JSON list of C-alpha atoms and ligand atoms in Angstrom, two decimals:
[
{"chain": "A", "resi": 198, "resn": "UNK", "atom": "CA", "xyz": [0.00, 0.00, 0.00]},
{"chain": "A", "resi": 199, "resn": "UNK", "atom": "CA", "xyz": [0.96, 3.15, -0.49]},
{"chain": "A", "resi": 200, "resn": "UNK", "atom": "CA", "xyz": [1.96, 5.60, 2.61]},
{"chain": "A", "resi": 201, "resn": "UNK", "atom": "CA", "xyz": [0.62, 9.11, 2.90]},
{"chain": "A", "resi": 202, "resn": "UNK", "atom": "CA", "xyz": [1.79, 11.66, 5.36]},
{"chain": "A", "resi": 203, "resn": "UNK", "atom": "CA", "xyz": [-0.39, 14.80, 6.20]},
{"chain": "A", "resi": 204, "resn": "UNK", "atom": "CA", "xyz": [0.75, 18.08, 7.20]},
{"chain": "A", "resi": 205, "resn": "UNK", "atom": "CA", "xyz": [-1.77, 20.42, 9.05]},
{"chain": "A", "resi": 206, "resn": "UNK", "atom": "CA", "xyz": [-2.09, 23.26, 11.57]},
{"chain": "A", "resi": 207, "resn": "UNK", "atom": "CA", "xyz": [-5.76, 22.68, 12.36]},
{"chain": "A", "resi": 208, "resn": "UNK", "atom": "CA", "xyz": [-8.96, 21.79, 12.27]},
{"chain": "A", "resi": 209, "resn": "UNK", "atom": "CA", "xyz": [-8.10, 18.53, 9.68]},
{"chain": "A", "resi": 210, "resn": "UNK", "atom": "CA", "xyz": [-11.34, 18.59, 7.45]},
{"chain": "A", "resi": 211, "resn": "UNK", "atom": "CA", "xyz": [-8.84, 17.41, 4.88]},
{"chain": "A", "resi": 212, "resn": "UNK", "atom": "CA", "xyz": [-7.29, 14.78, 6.44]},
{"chain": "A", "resi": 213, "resn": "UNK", "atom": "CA", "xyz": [-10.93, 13.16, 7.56]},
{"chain": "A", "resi": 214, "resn": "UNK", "atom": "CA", "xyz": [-11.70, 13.20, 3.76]},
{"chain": "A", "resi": 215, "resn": "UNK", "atom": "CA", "xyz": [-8.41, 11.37, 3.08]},
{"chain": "A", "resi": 216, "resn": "UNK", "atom": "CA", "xyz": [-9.51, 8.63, 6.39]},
{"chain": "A", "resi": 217, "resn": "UNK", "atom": "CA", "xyz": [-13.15, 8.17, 5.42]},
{"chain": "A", "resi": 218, "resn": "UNK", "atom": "CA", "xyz": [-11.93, 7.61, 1.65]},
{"chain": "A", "resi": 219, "resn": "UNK", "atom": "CA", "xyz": [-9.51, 4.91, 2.69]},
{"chain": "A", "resi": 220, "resn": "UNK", "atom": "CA", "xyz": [-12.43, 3.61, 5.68]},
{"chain": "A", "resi": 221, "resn": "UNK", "atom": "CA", "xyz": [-14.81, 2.93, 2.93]},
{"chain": "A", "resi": 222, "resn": "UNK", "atom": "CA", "xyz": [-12.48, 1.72, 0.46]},
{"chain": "A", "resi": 223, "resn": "UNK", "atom": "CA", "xyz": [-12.05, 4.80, -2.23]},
{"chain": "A", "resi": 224, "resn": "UNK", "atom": "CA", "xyz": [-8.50, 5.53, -1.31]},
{"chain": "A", "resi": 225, "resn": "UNK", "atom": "CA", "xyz": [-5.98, 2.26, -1.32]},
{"chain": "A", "resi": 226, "resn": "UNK", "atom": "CA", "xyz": [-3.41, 4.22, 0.68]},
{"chain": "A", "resi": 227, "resn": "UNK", "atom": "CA", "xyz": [-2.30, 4.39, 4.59]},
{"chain": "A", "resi": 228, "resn": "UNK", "atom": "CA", "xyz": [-2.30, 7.63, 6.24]},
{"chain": "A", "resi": 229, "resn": "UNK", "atom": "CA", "xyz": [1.52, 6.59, 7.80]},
{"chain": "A", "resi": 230, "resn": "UNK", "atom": "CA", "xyz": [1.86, 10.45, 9.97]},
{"chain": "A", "resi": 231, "resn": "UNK", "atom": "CA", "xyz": [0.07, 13.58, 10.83]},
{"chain": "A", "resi": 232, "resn": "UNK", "atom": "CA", "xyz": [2.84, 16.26, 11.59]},
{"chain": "A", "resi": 233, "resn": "UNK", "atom": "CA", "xyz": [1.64, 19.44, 12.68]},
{"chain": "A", "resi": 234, "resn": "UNK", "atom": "CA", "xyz": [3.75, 22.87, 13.72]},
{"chain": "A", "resi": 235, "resn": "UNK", "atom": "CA", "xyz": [0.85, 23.35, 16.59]},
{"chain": "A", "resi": 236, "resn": "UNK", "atom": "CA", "xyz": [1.11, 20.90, 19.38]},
{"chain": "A", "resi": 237, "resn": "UNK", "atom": "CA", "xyz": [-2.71, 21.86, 20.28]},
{"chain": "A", "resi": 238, "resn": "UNK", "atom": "CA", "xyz": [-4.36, 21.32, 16.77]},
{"chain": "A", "resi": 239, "resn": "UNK", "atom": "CA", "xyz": [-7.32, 19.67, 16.43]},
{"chain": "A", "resi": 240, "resn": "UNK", "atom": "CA", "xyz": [-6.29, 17.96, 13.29]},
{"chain": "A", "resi": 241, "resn": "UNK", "atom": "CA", "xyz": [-3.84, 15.50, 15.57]},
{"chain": "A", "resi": 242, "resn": "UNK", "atom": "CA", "xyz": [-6.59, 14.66, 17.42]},
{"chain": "A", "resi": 243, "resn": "UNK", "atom": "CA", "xyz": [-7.85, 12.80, 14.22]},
{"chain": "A", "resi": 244, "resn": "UNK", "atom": "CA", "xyz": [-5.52, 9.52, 14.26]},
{"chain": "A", "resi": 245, "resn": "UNK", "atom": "CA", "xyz": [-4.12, 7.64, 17.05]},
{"chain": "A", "resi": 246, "resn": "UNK", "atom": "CA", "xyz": [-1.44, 8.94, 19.28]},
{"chain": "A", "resi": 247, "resn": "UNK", "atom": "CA", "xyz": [1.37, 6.42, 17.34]},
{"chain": "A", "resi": 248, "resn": "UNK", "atom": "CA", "xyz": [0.86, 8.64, 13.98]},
{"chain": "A", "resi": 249, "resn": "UNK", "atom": "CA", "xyz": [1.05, 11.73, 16.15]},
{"chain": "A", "resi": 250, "resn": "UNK", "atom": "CA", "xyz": [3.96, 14.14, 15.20]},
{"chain": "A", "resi": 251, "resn": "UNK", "atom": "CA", "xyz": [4.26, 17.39, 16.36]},
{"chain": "A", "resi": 252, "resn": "UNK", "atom": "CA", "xyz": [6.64, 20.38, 17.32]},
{"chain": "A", "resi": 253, "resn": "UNK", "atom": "CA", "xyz": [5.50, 23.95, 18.76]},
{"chain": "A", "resi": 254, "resn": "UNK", "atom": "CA", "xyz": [7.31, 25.45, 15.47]},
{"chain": "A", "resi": 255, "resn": "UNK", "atom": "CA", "xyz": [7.37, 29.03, 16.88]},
{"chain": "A", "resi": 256, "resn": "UNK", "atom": "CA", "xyz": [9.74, 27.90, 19.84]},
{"chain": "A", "resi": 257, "resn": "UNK", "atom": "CA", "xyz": [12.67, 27.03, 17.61]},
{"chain": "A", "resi": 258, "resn": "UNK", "atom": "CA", "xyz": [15.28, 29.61, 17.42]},
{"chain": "A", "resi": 259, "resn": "UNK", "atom": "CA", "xyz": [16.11, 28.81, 13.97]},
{"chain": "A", "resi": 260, "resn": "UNK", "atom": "CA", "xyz": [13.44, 27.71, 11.83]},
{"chain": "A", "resi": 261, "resn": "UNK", "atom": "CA", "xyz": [16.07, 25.45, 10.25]},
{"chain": "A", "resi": 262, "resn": "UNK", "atom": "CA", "xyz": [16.32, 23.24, 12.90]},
{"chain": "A", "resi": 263, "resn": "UNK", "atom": "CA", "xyz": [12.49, 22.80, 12.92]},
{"chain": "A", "resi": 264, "resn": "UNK", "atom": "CA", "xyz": [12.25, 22.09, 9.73]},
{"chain": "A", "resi": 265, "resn": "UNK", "atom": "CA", "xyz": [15.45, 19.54, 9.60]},
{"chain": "A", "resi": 266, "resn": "UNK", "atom": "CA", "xyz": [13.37, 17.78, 12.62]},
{"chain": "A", "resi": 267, "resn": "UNK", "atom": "CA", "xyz": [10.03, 17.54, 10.58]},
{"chain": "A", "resi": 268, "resn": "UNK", "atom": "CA", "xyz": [12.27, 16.07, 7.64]},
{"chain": "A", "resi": 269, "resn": "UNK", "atom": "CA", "xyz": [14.06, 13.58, 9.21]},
{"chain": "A", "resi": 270, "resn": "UNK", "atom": "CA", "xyz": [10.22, 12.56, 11.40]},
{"chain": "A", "resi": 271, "resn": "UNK", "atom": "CA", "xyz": [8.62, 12.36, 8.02]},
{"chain": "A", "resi": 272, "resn": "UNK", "atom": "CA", "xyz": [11.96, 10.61, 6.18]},
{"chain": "A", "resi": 273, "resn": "UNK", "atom": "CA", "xyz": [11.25, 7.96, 9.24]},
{"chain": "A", "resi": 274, "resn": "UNK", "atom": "CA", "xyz": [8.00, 7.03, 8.57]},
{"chain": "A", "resi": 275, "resn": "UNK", "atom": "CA", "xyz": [9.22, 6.68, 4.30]},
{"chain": "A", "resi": 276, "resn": "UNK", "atom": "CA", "xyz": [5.84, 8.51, 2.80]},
{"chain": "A", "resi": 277, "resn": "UNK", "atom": "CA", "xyz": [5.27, 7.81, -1.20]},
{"chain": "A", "resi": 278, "resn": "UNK", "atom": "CA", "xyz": [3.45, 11.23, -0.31]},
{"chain": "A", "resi": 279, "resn": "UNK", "atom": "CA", "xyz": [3.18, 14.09, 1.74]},
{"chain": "A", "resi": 280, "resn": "UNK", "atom": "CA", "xyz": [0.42, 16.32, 1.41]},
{"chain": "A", "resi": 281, "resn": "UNK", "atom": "CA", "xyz": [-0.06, 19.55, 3.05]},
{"chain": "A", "resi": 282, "resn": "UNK", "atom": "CA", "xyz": [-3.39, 19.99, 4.37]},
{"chain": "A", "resi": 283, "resn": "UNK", "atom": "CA", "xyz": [-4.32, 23.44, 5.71]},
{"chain": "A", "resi": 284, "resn": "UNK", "atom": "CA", "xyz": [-0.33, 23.48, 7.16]},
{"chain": "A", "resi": 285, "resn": "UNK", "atom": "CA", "xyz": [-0.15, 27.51, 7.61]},
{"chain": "A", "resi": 286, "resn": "UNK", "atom": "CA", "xyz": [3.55, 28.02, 7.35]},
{"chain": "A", "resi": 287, "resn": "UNK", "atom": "CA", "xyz": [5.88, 28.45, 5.01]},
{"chain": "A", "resi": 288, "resn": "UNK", "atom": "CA", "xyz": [7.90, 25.36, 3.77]},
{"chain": "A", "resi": 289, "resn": "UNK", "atom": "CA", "xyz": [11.80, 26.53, 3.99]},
{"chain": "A", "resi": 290, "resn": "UNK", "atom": "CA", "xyz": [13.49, 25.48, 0.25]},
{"chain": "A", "resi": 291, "resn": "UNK", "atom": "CA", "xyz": [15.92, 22.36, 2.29]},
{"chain": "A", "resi": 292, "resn": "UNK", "atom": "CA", "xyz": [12.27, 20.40, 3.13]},
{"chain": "A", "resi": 293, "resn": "UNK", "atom": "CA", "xyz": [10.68, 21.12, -0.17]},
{"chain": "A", "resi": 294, "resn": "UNK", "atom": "CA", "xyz": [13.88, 19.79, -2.23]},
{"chain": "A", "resi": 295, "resn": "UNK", "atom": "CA", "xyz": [14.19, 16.66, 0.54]},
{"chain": "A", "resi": 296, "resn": "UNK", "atom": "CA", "xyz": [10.57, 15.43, -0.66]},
{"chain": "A", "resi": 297, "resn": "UNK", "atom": "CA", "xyz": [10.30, 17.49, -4.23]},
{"chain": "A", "resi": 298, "resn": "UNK", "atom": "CA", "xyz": [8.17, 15.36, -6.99]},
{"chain": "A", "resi": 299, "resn": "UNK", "atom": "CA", "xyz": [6.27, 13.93, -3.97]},
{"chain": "A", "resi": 300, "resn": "UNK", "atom": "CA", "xyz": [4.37, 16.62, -1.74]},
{"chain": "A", "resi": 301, "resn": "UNK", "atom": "CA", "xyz": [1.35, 18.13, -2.90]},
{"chain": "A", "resi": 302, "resn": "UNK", "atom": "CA", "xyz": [-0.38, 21.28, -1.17]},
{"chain": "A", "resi": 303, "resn": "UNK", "atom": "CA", "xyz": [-4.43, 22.00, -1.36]},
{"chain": "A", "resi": 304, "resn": "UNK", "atom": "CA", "xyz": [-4.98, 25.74, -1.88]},
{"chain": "A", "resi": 305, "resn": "UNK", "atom": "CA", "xyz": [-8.16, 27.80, -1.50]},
{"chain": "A", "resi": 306, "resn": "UNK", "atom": "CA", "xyz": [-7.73, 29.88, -4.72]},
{"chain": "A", "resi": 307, "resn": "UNK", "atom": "CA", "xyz": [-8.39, 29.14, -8.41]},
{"chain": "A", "resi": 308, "resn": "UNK", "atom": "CA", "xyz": [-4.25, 29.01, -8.90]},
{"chain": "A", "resi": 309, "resn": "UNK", "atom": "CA", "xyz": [-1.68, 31.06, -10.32]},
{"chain": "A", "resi": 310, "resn": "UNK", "atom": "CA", "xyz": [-5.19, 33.78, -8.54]},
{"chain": "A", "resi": 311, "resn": "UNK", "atom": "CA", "xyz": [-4.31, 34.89, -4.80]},
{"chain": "A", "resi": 312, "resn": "UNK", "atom": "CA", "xyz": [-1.16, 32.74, -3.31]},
{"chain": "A", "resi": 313, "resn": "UNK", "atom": "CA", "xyz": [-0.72, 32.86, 0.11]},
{"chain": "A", "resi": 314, "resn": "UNK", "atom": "CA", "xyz": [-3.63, 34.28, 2.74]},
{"chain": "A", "resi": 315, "resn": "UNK", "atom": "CA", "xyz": [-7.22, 35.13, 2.88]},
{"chain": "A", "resi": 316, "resn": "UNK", "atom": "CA", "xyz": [-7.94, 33.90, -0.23]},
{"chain": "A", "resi": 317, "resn": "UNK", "atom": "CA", "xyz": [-11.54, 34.32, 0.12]},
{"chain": "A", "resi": 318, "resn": "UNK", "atom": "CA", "xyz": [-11.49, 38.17, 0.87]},
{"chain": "A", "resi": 319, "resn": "UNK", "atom": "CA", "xyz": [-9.54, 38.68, -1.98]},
{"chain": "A", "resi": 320, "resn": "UNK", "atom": "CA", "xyz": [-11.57, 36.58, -4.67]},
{"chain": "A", "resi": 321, "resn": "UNK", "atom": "CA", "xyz": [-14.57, 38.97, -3.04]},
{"chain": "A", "resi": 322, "resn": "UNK", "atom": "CA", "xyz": [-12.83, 41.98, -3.33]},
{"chain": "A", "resi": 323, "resn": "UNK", "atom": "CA", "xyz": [-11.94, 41.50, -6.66]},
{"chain": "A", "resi": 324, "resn": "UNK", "atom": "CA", "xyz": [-15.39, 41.01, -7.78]},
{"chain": "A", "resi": 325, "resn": "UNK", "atom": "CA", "xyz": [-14.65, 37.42, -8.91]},
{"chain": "A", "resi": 326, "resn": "UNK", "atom": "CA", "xyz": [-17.58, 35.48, -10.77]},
{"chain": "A", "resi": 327, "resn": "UNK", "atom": "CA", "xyz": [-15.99, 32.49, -9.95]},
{"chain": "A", "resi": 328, "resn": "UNK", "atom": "CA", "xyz": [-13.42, 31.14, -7.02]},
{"chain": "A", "resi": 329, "resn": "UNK", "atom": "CA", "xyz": [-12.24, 27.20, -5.90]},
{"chain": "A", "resi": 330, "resn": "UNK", "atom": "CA", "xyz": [-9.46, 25.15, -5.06]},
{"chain": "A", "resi": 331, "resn": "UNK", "atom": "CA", "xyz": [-6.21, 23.92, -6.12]},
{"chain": "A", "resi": 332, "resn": "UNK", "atom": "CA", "xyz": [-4.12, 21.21, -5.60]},
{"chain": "A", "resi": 333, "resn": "UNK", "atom": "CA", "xyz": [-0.62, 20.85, -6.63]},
{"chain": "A", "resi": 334, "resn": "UNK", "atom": "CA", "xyz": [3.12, 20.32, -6.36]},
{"chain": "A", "resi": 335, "resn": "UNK", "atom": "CA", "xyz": [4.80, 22.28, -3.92]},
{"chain": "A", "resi": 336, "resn": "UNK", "atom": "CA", "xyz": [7.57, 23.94, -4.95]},
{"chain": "A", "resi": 337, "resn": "UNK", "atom": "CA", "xyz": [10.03, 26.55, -3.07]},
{"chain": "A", "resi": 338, "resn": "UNK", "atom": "CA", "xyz": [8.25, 29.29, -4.60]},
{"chain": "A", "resi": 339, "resn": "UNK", "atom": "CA", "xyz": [4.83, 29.87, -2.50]},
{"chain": "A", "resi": 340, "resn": "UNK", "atom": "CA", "xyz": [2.23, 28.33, -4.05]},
{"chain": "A", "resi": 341, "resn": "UNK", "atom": "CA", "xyz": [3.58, 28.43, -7.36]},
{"chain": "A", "resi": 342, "resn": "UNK", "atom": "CA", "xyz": [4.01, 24.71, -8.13]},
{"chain": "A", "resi": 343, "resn": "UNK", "atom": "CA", "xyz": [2.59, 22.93, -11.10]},
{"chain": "A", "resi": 344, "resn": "UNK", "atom": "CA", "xyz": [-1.53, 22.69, -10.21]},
{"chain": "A", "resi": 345, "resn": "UNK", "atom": "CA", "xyz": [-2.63, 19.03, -10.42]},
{"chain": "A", "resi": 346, "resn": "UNK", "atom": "CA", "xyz": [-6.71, 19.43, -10.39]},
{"chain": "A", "resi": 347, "resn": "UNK", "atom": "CA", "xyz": [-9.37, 22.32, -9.25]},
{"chain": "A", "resi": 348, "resn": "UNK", "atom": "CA", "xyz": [-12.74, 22.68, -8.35]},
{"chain": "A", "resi": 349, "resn": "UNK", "atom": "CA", "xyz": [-14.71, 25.49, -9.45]},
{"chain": "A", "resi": 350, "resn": "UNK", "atom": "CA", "xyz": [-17.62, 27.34, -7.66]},
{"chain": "A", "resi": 351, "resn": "UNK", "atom": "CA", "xyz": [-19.43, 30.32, -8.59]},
{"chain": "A", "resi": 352, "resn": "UNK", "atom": "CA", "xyz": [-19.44, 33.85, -6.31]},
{"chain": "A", "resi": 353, "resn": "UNK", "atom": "CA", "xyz": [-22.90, 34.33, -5.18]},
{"chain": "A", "resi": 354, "resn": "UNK", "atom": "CA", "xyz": [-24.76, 37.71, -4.23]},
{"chain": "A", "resi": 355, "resn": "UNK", "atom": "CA", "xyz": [-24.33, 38.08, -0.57]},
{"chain": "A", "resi": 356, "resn": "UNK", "atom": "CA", "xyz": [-21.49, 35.87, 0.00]},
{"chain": "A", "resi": 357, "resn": "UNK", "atom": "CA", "xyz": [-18.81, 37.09, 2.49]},
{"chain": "A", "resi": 358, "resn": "UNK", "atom": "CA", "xyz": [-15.20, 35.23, 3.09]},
{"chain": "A", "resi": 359, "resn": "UNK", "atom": "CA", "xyz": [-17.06, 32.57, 5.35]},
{"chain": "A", "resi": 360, "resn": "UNK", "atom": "CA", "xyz": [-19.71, 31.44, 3.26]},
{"chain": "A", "resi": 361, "resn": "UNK", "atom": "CA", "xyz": [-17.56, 31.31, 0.48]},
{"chain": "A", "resi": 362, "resn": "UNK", "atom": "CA", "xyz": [-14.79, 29.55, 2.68]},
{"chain": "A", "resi": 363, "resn": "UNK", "atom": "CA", "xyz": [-17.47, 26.75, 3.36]},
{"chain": "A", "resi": 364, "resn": "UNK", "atom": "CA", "xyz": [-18.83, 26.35, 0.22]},
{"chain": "A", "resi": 365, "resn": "UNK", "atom": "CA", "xyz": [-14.83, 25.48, -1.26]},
{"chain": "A", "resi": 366, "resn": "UNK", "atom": "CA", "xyz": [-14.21, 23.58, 1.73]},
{"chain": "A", "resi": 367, "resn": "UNK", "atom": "CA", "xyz": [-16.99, 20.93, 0.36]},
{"chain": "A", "resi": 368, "resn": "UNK", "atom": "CA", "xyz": [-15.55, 20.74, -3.27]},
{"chain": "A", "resi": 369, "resn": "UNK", "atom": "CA", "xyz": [-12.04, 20.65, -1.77]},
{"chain": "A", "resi": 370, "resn": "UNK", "atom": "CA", "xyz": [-12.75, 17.04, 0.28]},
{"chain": "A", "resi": 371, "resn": "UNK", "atom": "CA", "xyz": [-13.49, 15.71, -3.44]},
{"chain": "A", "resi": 372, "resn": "UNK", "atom": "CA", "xyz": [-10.95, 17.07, -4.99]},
{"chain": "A", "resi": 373, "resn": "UNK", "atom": "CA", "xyz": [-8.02, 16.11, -2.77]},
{"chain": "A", "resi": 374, "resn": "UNK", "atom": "CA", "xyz": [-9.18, 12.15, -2.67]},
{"chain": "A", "resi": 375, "resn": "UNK", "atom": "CA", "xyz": [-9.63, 12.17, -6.26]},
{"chain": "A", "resi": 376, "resn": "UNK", "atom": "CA", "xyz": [-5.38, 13.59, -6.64]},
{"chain": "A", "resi": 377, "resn": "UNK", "atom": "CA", "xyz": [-4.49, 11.16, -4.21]},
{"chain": "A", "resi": 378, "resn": "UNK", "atom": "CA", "xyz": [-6.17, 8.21, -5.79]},
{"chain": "A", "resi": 379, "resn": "UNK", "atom": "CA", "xyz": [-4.05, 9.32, -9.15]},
{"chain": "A", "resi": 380, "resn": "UNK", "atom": "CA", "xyz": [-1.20, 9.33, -7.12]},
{"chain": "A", "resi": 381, "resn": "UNK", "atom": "CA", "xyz": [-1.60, 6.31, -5.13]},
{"chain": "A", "resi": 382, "resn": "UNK", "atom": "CA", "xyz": [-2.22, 4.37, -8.84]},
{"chain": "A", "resi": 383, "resn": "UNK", "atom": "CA", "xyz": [0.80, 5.37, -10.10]},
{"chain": "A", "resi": 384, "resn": "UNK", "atom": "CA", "xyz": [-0.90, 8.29, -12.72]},
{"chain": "A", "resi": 385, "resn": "UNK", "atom": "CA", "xyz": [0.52, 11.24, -10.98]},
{"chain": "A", "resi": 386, "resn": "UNK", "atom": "CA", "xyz": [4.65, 12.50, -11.34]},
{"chain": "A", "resi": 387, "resn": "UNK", "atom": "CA", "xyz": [5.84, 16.45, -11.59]},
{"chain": "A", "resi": 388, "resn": "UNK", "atom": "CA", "xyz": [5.46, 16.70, -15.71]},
{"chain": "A", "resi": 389, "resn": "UNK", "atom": "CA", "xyz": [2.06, 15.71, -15.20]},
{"chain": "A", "resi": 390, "resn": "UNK", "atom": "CA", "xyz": [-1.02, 13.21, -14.89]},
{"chain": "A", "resi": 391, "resn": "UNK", "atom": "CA", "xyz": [-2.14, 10.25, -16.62]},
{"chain": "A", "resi": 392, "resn": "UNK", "atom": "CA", "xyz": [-5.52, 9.40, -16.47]},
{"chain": "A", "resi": 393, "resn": "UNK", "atom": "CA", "xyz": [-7.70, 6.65, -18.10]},
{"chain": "A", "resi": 394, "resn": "UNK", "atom": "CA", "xyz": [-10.92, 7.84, -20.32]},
{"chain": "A", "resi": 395, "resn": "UNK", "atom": "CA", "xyz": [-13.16, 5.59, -21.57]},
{"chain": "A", "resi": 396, "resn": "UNK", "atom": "CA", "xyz": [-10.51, 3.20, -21.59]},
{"chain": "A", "resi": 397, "resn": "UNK", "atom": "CA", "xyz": [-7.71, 5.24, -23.05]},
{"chain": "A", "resi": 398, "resn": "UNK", "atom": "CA", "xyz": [-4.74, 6.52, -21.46]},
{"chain": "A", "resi": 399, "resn": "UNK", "atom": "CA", "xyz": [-4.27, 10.31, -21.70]},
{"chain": "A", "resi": 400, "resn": "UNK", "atom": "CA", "xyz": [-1.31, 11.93, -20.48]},
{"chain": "A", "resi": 401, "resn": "UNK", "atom": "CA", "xyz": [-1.92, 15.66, -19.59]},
{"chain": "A", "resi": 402, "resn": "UNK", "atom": "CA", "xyz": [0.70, 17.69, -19.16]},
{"chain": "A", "resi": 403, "resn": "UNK", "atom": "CA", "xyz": [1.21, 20.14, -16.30]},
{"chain": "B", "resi": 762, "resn": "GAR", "atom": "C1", "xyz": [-8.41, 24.48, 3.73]},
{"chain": "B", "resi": 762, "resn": "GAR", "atom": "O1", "xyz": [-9.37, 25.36, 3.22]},
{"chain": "B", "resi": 762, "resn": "GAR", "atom": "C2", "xyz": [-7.14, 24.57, 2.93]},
{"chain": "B", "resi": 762, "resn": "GAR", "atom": "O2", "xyz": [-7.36, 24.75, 1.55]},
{"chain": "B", "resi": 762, "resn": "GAR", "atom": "C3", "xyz": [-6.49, 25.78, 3.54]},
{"chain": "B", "resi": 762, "resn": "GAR", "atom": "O3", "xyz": [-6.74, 25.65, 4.91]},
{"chain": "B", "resi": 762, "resn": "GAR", "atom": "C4", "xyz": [-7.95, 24.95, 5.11]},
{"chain": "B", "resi": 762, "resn": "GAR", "atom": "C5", "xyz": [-7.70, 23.77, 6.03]},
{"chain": "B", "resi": 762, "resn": "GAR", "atom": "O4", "xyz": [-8.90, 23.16, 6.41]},
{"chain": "B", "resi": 762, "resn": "GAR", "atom": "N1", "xyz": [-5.10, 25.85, 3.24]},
{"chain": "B", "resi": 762, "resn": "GAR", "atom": "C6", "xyz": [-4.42, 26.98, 3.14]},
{"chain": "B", "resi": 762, "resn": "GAR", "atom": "O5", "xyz": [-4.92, 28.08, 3.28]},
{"chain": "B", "resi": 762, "resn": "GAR", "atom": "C7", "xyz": [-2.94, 26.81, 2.83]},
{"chain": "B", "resi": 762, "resn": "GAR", "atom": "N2", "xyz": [-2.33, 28.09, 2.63]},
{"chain": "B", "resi": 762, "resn": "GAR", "atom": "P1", "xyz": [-8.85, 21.78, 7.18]},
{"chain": "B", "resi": 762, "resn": "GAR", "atom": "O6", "xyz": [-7.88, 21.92, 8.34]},
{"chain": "B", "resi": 762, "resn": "GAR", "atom": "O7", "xyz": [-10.27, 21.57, 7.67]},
{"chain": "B", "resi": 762, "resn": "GAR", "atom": "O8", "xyz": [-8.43, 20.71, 6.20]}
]
């Protein structure tokens, strides 16, 4: 089977997509470690204490040494992949290049639209007719990795950053299984994703 590693800061809506995909047989994968940078997030409460991994991130000094801890915790537990899910920190270039070609990051924004923070506002603010979520490879630039798959949703009158937050946070539990089963069969690398279509193979680049 396959090993997936999770990276998260909170609440883990992400990660319980990824568990009841693999409960009810969607997702042929084991989640192998959930490492968070916030000892108290909810999102560790999730899995049992064995897959547990966590550091208070902002007690370090030197974020260096943080990260080189993280890497060498998620190196131990061998991951095919490591997926960032709602991990609110910035990934230092030494981690990304440890695990590049095989960690993925799920963004609220219709990528290369509004990397980094309060995604939502912005989409609003900009009078956007549509906004979603991304997932793709992470790279050392922020958010500026090839983009895997998105889901779509349209702006509605009256929306504000929370309704619009909740209403990507449903297509985003879809969309992140779905990426994960490509790259848990083998269809996924960094030049892009082979999937099967009526019984053809296409290869779609990146
Ligand atoms: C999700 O909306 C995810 O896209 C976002 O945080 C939320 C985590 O929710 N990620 C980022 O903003 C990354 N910059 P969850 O903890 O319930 O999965």
């Amino acid at each position: 089977k396959r090993r997936i590693a999770v990276l998260a800061s909170g609440r883990g809506s992400n990660l319980q997509a990824l568990l009841d995909a693999i409960a009810d047989g969607r997702l042929d994968a084991d989640i192998v470690g959930v490492f968070s940078d916030k000892p108290a997030a909810p999102v560790l409460q999730r899995v049992p204490d064995a897959l547990r991994w966590s550091r208070d991130a902002r007690s370090y000094a030197d974020k260096a040494d943080y990260e080189r801890e993280l890497g060498d915790a998620l190196a131990a537990c061998a991951p095919d992949w490591i997926v960032c899910a709602g991990y609110m920190r910035i990934l230092g270039d030494a981690l990304v290049e440890r695990f590049r070609g095989r960690m993925l990051n799920i963004h609220p924004s219709l990528l290369p639209k509004y990397r980094g923070l309060k995604t939502h506002a912005r989409a609003l603010e900009a009078g956007d007719a549509e906004h979603g979520a991304s997932v793709h490879f992470v790279t050392p630039e922020l958010d500026a990795g090839a983009v895997i798959a998105q889901a779509r949703i349209p702006v509605l009158p009256g929306d504000d950053p929370e309704s619009l937050a909740r209403r990507v946070l449903e297509r985003e539990h879809p969309l992140l299984v779905a990426v994960l089963q490509w790259a848990v069969s083998g269809r996924l690398n960094e030049r892009g994703t082979t999937v099967a279509v009526d019984g053809h193979t296409l290869f779609t680049p990146l």
